Tab-separated table of N, CA, C and O in Angstrom:
chain	number	residue	atom	x	y	z
A	1	MET	N	87.415	97.613	111.512
A	1	MET	CA	88.378	96.383	111.348
A	1	MET	C	88.968	96.165	110.086
A	1	MET	O	90.049	95.778	109.692
A	2	GLN	N	88.107	96.411	109.147
A	2	GLN	CA	88.487	96.221	107.738
A	2	GLN	C	89.634	96.780	107.116
A	2	GLN	O	90.594	96.346	106.520
A	3	LYS	N	89.951	98.229	107.748
A	3	LYS	CA	91.007	98.840	107.100
A	3	LYS	C	92.294	98.278	107.702
A	3	LYS	O	93.091	98.194	106.794
A	4	GLU	N	92.292	98.017	108.770
A	4	GLU	CA	93.556	97.469	109.360
A	4	GLU	C	93.772	96.085	108.609
A	4	GLU	O	94.930	95.831	108.313
A	5	SER	N	92.913	95.142	108.154
A	5	SER	CA	93.190	93.948	107.679
A	5	SER	C	93.684	94.098	106.250
A	5	SER	O	94.618	93.543	105.659
A	6	ILE	N	93.325	95.017	105.696
A	6	ILE	CA	93.716	95.393	104.182
A	6	ILE	C	95.220	95.773	104.406
A	6	ILE	O	96.164	95.733	103.663
A	7	ILE	N	95.451	96.837	105.345
A	7	ILE	CA	96.886	97.401	105.649
A	7	ILE	C	97.786	96.495	105.959
A	7	ILE	O	98.844	96.368	105.393
A	8	SER	N	97.293	95.545	106.914
A	8	SER	CA	98.232	94.471	107.243
A	8	SER	C	98.850	93.513	105.879
A	8	SER	O	100.187	93.270	106.005
A	9	HIS	N	97.883	93.005	105.410
A	9	HIS	CA	98.324	92.428	104.258
A	9	HIS	C	98.982	93.099	103.288
A	9	HIS	O	100.146	92.478	102.671
A	10	TYR	N	98.794	94.355	103.037
A	10	TYR	CA	99.521	94.917	102.069
A	10	TYR	C	100.747	95.322	102.382
A	10	TYR	O	101.913	95.187	101.887
A	11	SER	N	100.950	95.708	103.797
A	11	SER	CA	102.196	95.892	104.440
A	11	SER	C	103.241	94.841	104.360
A	11	SER	O	104.560	94.792	104.104
A	12	ALA	N	102.595	93.640	104.797
A	12	ALA	CA	103.372	92.387	104.904
A	12	ALA	C	103.975	92.182	103.292
A	12	ALA	O	105.228	91.933	103.120
A	13	SER	N	103.208	92.380	102.182
A	13	SER	CA	104.008	92.094	100.933
A	13	SER	C	104.819	93.048	100.522
A	13	SER	O	105.957	92.669	100.002
A	14	LYS	N	104.772	94.338	100.986
A	14	LYS	CA	105.780	95.395	100.756
A	14	LYS	C	107.114	95.105	101.479
A	14	LYS	O	108.208	95.068	100.923
A	15	PHE	N	107.068	94.666	102.791
A	15	PHE	CA	108.185	94.215	103.465
A	15	PHE	C	108.858	93.125	102.731
A	15	PHE	O	109.918	92.958	102.903
A	16	ALA	N	108.104	92.052	102.338
A	16	ALA	CA	108.664	91.011	101.551
A	16	ALA	C	109.351	91.304	100.264
A	16	ALA	O	110.664	90.982	100.145
A	17	VAL	N	109.042	92.470	99.683
A	17	VAL	CA	109.553	93.141	98.501
A	17	VAL	C	111.071	93.415	98.754
A	17	VAL	O	112.118	93.335	98.107
A	18	ILE	N	111.010	94.161	99.987
A	18	ILE	CA	112.330	94.803	100.408
A	18	ILE	C	113.396	93.879	100.667
A	18	ILE	O	114.561	93.856	100.373
A	19	GLY	N	112.855	92.742	101.460
A	19	GLY	CA	113.559	91.734	101.735
A	19	GLY	C	114.288	91.009	100.642
A	19	GLY	O	115.457	90.648	100.498
A	20	PHE	N	113.577	90.577	99.627
A	20	PHE	CA	113.844	90.140	98.406
A	20	PHE	C	114.803	91.002	97.571
A	20	PHE	O	115.847	90.507	97.187
A	21	THR	N	114.660	92.047	97.620
A	21	THR	CA	115.447	93.182	97.161
A	21	THR	C	116.979	93.048	97.681
A	21	THR	O	117.946	92.944	96.845
A	22	ASN	N	116.945	93.191	98.861
A	22	ASN	CA	118.478	93.143	99.512
A	22	ASN	C	118.989	91.989	99.243
A	22	ASN	O	120.294	91.819	99.223
A	23	ALA	N	118.518	90.797	99.438
A	23	ALA	CA	119.064	89.383	99.275
A	23	ALA	C	119.441	89.265	97.882
A	23	ALA	O	120.561	88.802	97.655
A	24	VAL	N	118.633	89.508	96.739
A	24	VAL	CA	119.003	89.559	95.475
A	24	VAL	C	120.273	90.378	95.096
A	24	VAL	O	121.001	90.115	94.406
A	25	ALA	N	120.136	91.710	95.716
A	25	ALA	CA	121.369	92.569	95.337
A	25	ALA	C	122.777	91.981	95.844
A	25	ALA	O	123.782	92.027	95.185
A	26	LYS	N	122.653	91.227	97.072
A	26	LYS	CA	123.773	90.626	97.692
A	26	LYS	C	124.327	89.490	96.658
A	26	LYS	O	125.581	89.167	96.456
A	27	GLU	N	123.137	89.020	96.232
A	27	GLU	CA	123.742	87.486	95.256
A	27	GLU	C	124.119	88.039	93.949
A	27	GLU	O	125.243	87.211	93.306
A	28	VAL	N	123.861	89.238	93.303
A	28	VAL	CA	124.513	89.662	91.999
A	28	VAL	C	125.396	90.502	92.083
A	28	VAL	O	125.918	91.092	90.948
A	29	ALA	N	125.750	91.102	93.271
A	29	ALA	CA	126.711	92.397	93.339
A	29	ALA	C	128.080	92.011	92.495
A	29	ALA	O	128.585	93.155	92.084
A	30	GLN	N	128.526	90.608	92.712
A	30	GLN	CA	129.981	90.632	92.161
A	30	GLN	C	129.910	90.611	90.674
A	30	GLN	O	130.748	90.921	89.930
A	31	GLU	N	128.593	90.583	89.935
A	31	GLU	CA	128.777	90.724	88.691
A	31	GLU	C	128.292	92.192	88.110
A	31	GLU	O	128.107	92.338	87.015
A	32	GLY	N	128.437	93.112	88.754
A	32	GLY	CA	128.113	94.490	88.651
A	32	GLY	C	126.512	94.942	88.461
A	32	GLY	O	126.318	95.892	87.938
A	33	ILE	N	125.881	94.010	89.028
A	33	ILE	CA	124.394	94.256	88.832
A	33	ILE	C	123.850	94.981	90.047
A	33	ILE	O	124.034	94.305	91.049
A	34	THR	N	123.042	96.143	89.745
A	34	THR	CA	122.233	96.625	91.136
A	34	THR	C	120.969	96.139	91.268
A	34	THR	O	120.331	96.139	89.870
A	35	VAL	N	120.453	96.259	92.272
A	35	VAL	CA	119.053	95.803	92.474
A	35	VAL	C	118.483	96.714	93.703
A	35	VAL	O	119.185	96.753	94.702
A	36	ASN	N	117.567	97.276	93.428
A	36	ASN	CA	116.972	98.509	94.410
A	36	ASN	C	115.283	98.419	94.180
A	36	ASN	O	114.861	97.972	93.305
A	37	ALA	N	114.609	98.781	95.327
A	37	ALA	CA	113.307	98.756	95.461
A	37	ALA	C	112.989	100.241	95.334
A	37	ALA	O	113.287	101.026	96.342
A	38	LEU	N	111.977	100.682	94.616
A	38	LEU	CA	111.433	102.040	94.635
A	38	LEU	C	110.144	101.777	95.321
A	38	LEU	O	109.290	100.940	95.156
A	39	CYS	N	109.861	102.564	96.555
A	39	CYS	CA	108.807	102.418	97.337
A	39	CYS	C	107.999	103.436	97.346
A	39	CYS	O	108.105	104.565	97.747
A	40	PRO	N	106.963	103.527	96.380
A	40	PRO	CA	105.976	104.864	96.070
A	40	PRO	C	105.156	104.926	97.418
A	40	PRO	O	104.580	103.847	97.947
A	41	GLY	N	104.842	106.237	97.589
A	41	GLY	CA	103.809	106.617	98.679
A	41	GLY	C	102.591	106.442	97.921
A	41	GLY	O	102.122	105.687	97.097
A	42	ILE	N	101.776	107.588	98.046
A	42	ILE	CA	100.328	107.482	97.897
A	42	ILE	C	100.405	108.195	96.447
A	42	ILE	O	100.576	109.248	96.392
A	43	VAL	N	99.728	107.524	95.338
A	43	VAL	CA	99.709	107.682	94.210
A	43	VAL	C	98.452	107.749	93.648
A	43	VAL	O	97.629	106.858	94.163
A	44	GLY	N	97.778	108.685	93.063
A	44	GLY	CA	96.512	108.539	92.524
A	44	GLY	C	96.041	107.696	91.522
A	44	GLY	O	95.625	107.855	90.687
A	45	THR	N	96.424	106.388	91.691
A	45	THR	CA	96.071	105.213	91.011
A	45	THR	C	94.646	104.667	91.389
A	45	THR	O	94.062	105.038	92.342
A	46	GLY	N	94.430	103.427	90.731
A	46	GLY	CA	93.100	102.803	91.145
A	46	GLY	C	93.089	102.270	92.660
A	46	GLY	O	92.141	102.061	93.071
A	47	MET	N	94.266	101.952	93.208
A	47	MET	CA	94.291	101.648	94.627
A	47	MET	C	93.489	102.934	95.533
A	47	MET	O	92.814	102.403	96.592
A	48	TRP	N	93.837	104.093	95.000
A	48	TRP	CA	93.166	105.263	95.935
A	48	TRP	C	91.992	105.720	95.295
A	48	TRP	O	90.997	106.133	95.918
A	49	ARG	N	91.982	105.803	93.941
A	49	ARG	CA	90.962	106.675	93.141
A	49	ARG	C	89.960	105.528	92.674
A	49	ARG	O	90.250	104.560	92.410
A	50	GLY	N	88.888	105.924	92.052
A	50	GLY	CA	88.025	105.155	91.354
A	50	GLY	C	86.975	104.658	92.415
A	50	GLY	O	86.736	104.562	93.362
A	51	GLU	N	86.247	103.814	91.607
A	51	GLU	CA	84.996	102.877	92.213
A	51	GLU	C	85.380	102.268	93.399
A	51	GLU	O	84.622	102.210	94.349
A	52	ASN	N	86.453	101.445	93.371
A	52	ASN	CA	86.724	100.603	94.420
A	52	ASN	C	87.984	101.049	95.041
A	52	ASN	O	88.611	100.366	96.193
A	53	GLY	N	88.484	102.380	95.073
A	53	GLY	CA	89.561	103.064	95.560
A	53	GLY	C	89.230	103.245	97.283
A	53	GLY	O	88.186	103.472	97.700
A	54	LEU	N	90.441	103.249	97.711
A	54	LEU	CA	90.439	103.646	99.345
A	54	LEU	C	89.915	104.936	99.654
A	54	LEU	O	89.111	104.911	100.681
A	55	ALA	N	90.184	105.955	98.896
A	55	ALA	CA	89.405	107.015	99.236
A	55	ALA	C	87.913	107.011	99.066
A	55	ALA	O	87.398	107.861	100.070
A	56	GLY	N	87.543	106.451	98.079
A	56	GLY	CA	85.871	106.065	98.227
A	56	GLY	C	85.546	105.415	99.350
A	56	GLY	O	84.586	105.436	100.136
A	57	ARG	N	86.314	104.113	99.623
A	57	ARG	CA	85.684	103.331	100.563
A	57	ARG	C	85.915	103.841	102.007
A	57	ARG	O	85.243	103.585	102.998
A	58	TRP	N	86.956	104.796	102.227
A	58	TRP	CA	87.169	105.239	103.627
A	58	TRP	C	86.472	106.709	103.827
A	58	TRP	O	86.975	107.353	104.613
A	59	ARG	N	85.743	107.178	102.930
A	59	ARG	CA	85.371	108.560	103.147
A	59	ARG	C	84.411	108.705	104.093
A	59	ARG	O	83.663	107.499	104.653
A	60	GLU	N	84.267	109.740	104.858
A	60	GLU	CA	83.423	110.000	106.103
A	60	GLU	C	82.013	110.133	105.510
A	60	GLU	O	81.715	110.286	104.219
A	61	GLU	N	81.113	110.231	106.406
A	61	GLU	CA	79.541	110.128	106.132
A	61	GLU	C	79.420	111.532	105.333
A	61	GLU	O	79.830	112.613	106.007
A	62	GLY	N	78.863	111.701	104.067
A	62	GLY	CA	78.562	112.809	103.392
A	62	GLY	C	79.641	113.354	102.606
A	62	GLY	O	79.517	114.438	101.925
A	63	GLU	N	80.809	112.910	102.794
A	63	GLU	CA	82.169	113.252	101.961
A	63	GLU	C	82.209	112.630	100.659
A	63	GLU	O	82.019	111.423	100.561
A	64	SER	N	82.404	113.203	99.716
A	64	SER	CA	82.719	112.944	98.184
A	64	SER	C	84.068	112.036	98.100
A	64	SER	O	84.938	112.090	99.009
A	65	GLU	N	84.213	111.445	97.277
A	65	GLU	CA	85.337	110.714	97.045
A	65	GLU	C	86.554	111.433	96.824
A	65	GLU	O	87.822	111.469	97.307
A	66	GLU	N	86.323	112.714	96.158
A	66	GLU	CA	87.411	113.814	95.818
A	66	GLU	C	87.720	114.372	97.208
A	66	GLU	O	88.907	114.560	97.439
A	67	ALA	N	86.645	114.544	97.966
A	67	ALA	CA	86.945	115.192	99.125
A	67	ALA	C	87.915	114.479	100.128
A	67	ALA	O	88.646	114.652	101.009
A	68	SER	N	87.569	112.972	100.129
A	68	SER	CA	88.265	112.113	101.021
A	68	SER	C	89.642	111.694	100.397
A	68	SER	O	90.620	111.971	101.389
A	69	TRP	N	89.878	112.078	98.970
A	69	TRP	CA	91.243	111.984	98.615
A	69	TRP	C	92.144	112.992	99.183
A	69	TRP	O	93.144	112.960	99.510
A	70	GLU	N	91.502	114.161	99.010
A	70	GLU	CA	92.164	115.447	99.448
A	70	GLU	C	92.632	115.219	101.043
A	70	GLU	O	93.707	115.659	101.609
A	71	ARG	N	91.583	114.884	101.800
A	71	ARG	CA	91.780	114.534	103.286
A	71	ARG	C	92.910	113.704	103.644
A	71	ARG	O	93.617	113.983	104.513
A	72	HIS	N	92.962	112.560	102.691
A	72	HIS	CA	93.925	111.439	103.135
A	72	HIS	C	95.398	111.980	102.902
A	72	HIS	O	96.284	111.768	103.545
A	73	GLN	N	95.391	113.071	101.681
A	73	GLN	CA	96.652	113.569	101.374
A	73	GLN	C	97.039	114.263	102.397
A	73	GLN	O	98.350	114.270	102.809
A	74	LYS	N	96.128	115.116	102.794
A	74	LYS	CA	96.628	116.099	104.029
A	74	LYS	C	97.206	115.511	105.378
A	74	LYS	O	97.912	115.952	105.949
A	75	THR	N	96.146	114.356	105.627
A	75	THR	CA	96.589	113.739	106.931
A	75	THR	C	97.616	112.434	106.784
A	75	THR	O	98.242	112.237	107.889
A	76	LEU	N	97.764	112.123	105.803
A	76	LEU	CA	98.651	110.751	105.792
A	76	LEU	C	100.021	111.213	105.365
A	76	LEU	O	101.056	110.440	105.430
A	77	LEU	N	100.181	112.409	104.453
A	77	LEU	CA	101.557	112.668	103.937
A	77	LEU	C	102.202	113.945	104.627
A	77	LEU	O	101.245	115.070	104.357
A	78	PRO	N	103.241	114.026	105.219
A	78	PRO	CA	103.655	115.246	105.681
A	78	PRO	C	103.698	116.346	104.783
A	78	PRO	O	103.609	117.511	105.165
A	79	GLN	N	104.302	116.025	103.601
A	79	GLN	CA	104.316	117.202	102.576
A	79	GLN	C	102.891	117.304	102.087
A	79	GLN	O	102.682	118.844	101.329
A	80	GLY	N	101.909	116.658	102.467
A	80	GLY	CA	100.431	116.895	102.108
A	80	GLY	C	100.024	116.980	100.680
A	80	GLY	O	98.895	117.367	100.273
A	81	VAL	N	100.927	116.325	99.730
A	81	VAL	CA	100.391	116.014	98.240
A	81	VAL	C	100.765	114.663	98.065
A	81	VAL	O	101.878	114.077	98.427
A	82	ALA	N	100.022	114.187	97.265
A	82	ALA	CA	100.305	112.743	96.585
A	82	ALA	C	101.601	112.829	95.606
A	82	ALA	O	102.023	113.805	95.110
A	83	GLN	N	102.223	111.739	95.621
A	83	GLN	CA	103.267	111.626	94.620
A	83	GLN	C	102.576	111.189	93.169
A	83	GLN	O	101.488	110.807	93.113
A	84	THR	N	103.469	111.391	92.056
A	84	THR	CA	103.264	111.209	90.584
A	84	THR	C	104.044	110.309	90.280
A	84	THR	O	105.181	110.030	90.748
A	85	PRO	N	103.485	109.770	88.920
A	85	PRO	CA	104.523	108.943	88.256
A	85	PRO	C	105.939	109.674	87.933
A	85	PRO	O	106.850	109.006	87.784
A	86	GLU	N	105.707	110.978	87.845
A	86	GLU	CA	107.027	111.599	87.464
A	86	GLU	C	108.023	111.499	88.899
A	86	GLU	O	109.297	111.428	88.491
A	87	ASP	N	107.520	111.739	89.703
A	87	ASP	CA	108.225	111.453	91.111
A	87	ASP	C	108.898	110.308	91.124
A	87	ASP	O	109.995	110.177	91.511
A	88	MET	N	108.262	109.149	90.687
A	88	MET	CA	108.840	107.934	90.626
A	88	MET	C	110.000	107.837	89.363
A	88	MET	O	111.279	107.163	89.668
A	89	GLY	N	109.903	108.504	88.395
A	89	GLY	CA	110.766	108.313	87.144
A	89	GLY	C	112.036	109.164	87.651
A	89	GLY	O	113.131	108.747	87.363
A	90	GLN	N	111.991	110.112	88.537
A	90	GLN	CA	113.116	110.927	89.154
A	90	GLN	C	113.988	109.865	89.664
A	90	GLN	O	115.341	109.950	89.548
A	91	LEU	N	113.532	109.163	90.486
A	91	LEU	CA	114.218	108.199	91.335
A	91	LEU	C	114.913	106.967	90.265
A	91	LEU	O	115.980	106.715	90.367
A	92	VAL	N	113.868	106.611	89.327
A	92	VAL	CA	114.721	105.618	88.490
A	92	VAL	C	115.727	106.327	87.738
A	92	VAL	O	116.677	105.261	87.458
A	93	VAL	N	115.569	107.408	87.162
A	93	VAL	CA	116.982	108.181	86.553
A	93	VAL	C	118.268	108.271	87.460
A	93	VAL	O	119.091	107.792	86.949
A	94	TYR	N	117.812	108.397	88.605
A	94	TYR	CA	118.995	108.441	89.726
A	94	TYR	C	119.706	107.136	89.596
A	94	TYR	O	120.792	106.889	89.660
A	95	LEU	N	118.907	105.987	90.102
A	95	LEU	CA	119.018	104.724	90.252
A	95	LEU	C	120.075	104.225	88.990
A	95	LEU	O	120.943	103.558	89.028
A	96	ALA	N	119.474	104.504	87.772
A	96	ALA	CA	120.228	104.230	86.413
A	96	ALA	C	121.455	104.609	86.468
A	96	ALA	O	122.376	104.031	85.634
A	97	CYS	N	121.984	105.893	87.091
A	97	CYS	CA	123.396	106.403	87.109
A	97	CYS	C	124.090	106.176	88.219
A	97	CYS	O	125.149	106.495	88.087
A	98	ALA	N	123.523	105.381	89.174
A	98	ALA	CA	124.213	105.415	90.451
A	98	ALA	C	124.774	103.905	90.600
A	98	ALA	O	124.214	102.935	90.908
A	99	GLU	N	126.135	103.633	90.023
A	99	GLU	CA	126.440	102.332	89.904
A	99	GLU	C	126.718	101.673	91.167
A	99	GLU	O	126.889	100.362	91.146
A	100	HIS	N	126.874	102.391	92.313
A	100	HIS	CA	127.346	101.604	93.585
A	100	HIS	C	126.243	101.819	94.456
A	100	HIS	O	126.195	101.633	95.797
A	101	VAL	N	124.843	101.997	94.153
A	101	VAL	CA	123.834	101.860	95.003
A	101	VAL	C	123.095	100.696	94.923
A	101	VAL	O	122.468	100.502	93.768
A	102	THR	N	123.135	99.891	95.683
A	102	THR	CA	122.455	98.576	95.417
A	102	THR	C	121.822	97.958	96.863
A	102	THR	O	122.358	98.396	98.112
A	103	GLY	N	121.001	97.123	96.767
A	103	GLY	CA	120.233	96.548	97.981
A	103	GLY	C	119.447	97.807	98.857
A	103	GLY	O	119.074	97.337	99.893
A	104	GLN	N	119.045	98.921	98.245
A	104	GLN	CA	118.226	99.788	98.855
A	104	GLN	C	116.747	99.823	98.737
A	104	GLN	O	116.440	99.538	97.270
A	105	ALA	N	115.930	100.281	99.557
A	105	ALA	CA	114.603	100.634	99.337
A	105	ALA	C	114.423	101.834	99.536
A	105	ALA	O	114.738	102.352	100.564
A	106	ILE	N	114.065	102.617	98.531
A	106	ILE	CA	113.948	104.037	98.647
A	106	ILE	C	112.598	104.361	98.364
A	106	ILE	O	111.908	104.296	97.372
A	107	ALA	N	112.079	105.404	99.552
A	107	ALA	CA	110.678	105.760	99.485
A	107	ALA	C	110.683	106.931	98.810
A	107	ALA	O	111.340	107.971	98.947
A	108	VAL	N	109.737	107.244	97.930
A	108	VAL	CA	109.210	108.249	97.104
A	108	VAL	C	107.954	108.394	97.841
A	108	VAL	O	106.855	108.037	97.174
A	109	ASP	N	107.740	108.971	99.005
A	109	ASP	CA	106.534	109.064	99.765
A	109	ASP	C	106.089	110.297	100.609
A	109	ASP	O	105.170	110.356	101.227
A	110	GLY	N	106.583	111.369	100.126
A	110	GLY	CA	106.381	112.787	100.728
A	110	GLY	C	106.667	112.650	102.097
A	110	GLY	O	105.815	113.524	102.900
A	111	GLY	N	107.560	111.985	102.676
A	111	GLY	CA	107.905	111.737	103.969
A	111	GLY	C	107.064	111.086	105.063
A	111	GLY	O	106.905	111.206	106.158
A	112	CYS	N	106.136	110.107	104.311
A	112	CYS	CA	105.316	109.344	105.085
A	112	CYS	C	105.875	107.950	105.757
A	112	CYS	O	105.328	107.478	106.631
A	113	THR	N	107.254	107.630	105.173
A	113	THR	CA	107.752	106.373	105.698
A	113	THR	C	107.985	106.380	107.326
A	113	THR	O	108.236	107.379	108.014
A	114	LEU	N	107.442	105.216	107.905
A	114	LEU	CA	107.375	105.165	109.393
A	114	LEU	C	109.013	105.019	109.712
A	114	LEU	O	109.724	104.360	109.373
């Protein structure tokens, strides 16, 4: 049950960011300001890796944290690999040049978006 409660709180906060992004984009659009949300997928940060990371906490009996990390990438991500900070940077560069893209929540998540 602990997994589900963690995910529900986390998901609720992420959906709030998407709604906020859309609302602010509409409020400032007339000033030529664009507002978008970058929605990262699984990135090897402290949330997933390390002492208190999900890969360690969700590992199966006898499984190492590294093996759990690899298993979660393969099972949760259609592309089978975690995303990188460089992947996020590519979207940021695009959005910096796209003057008519606003109010969007764009996932960089290896195809994981529901």
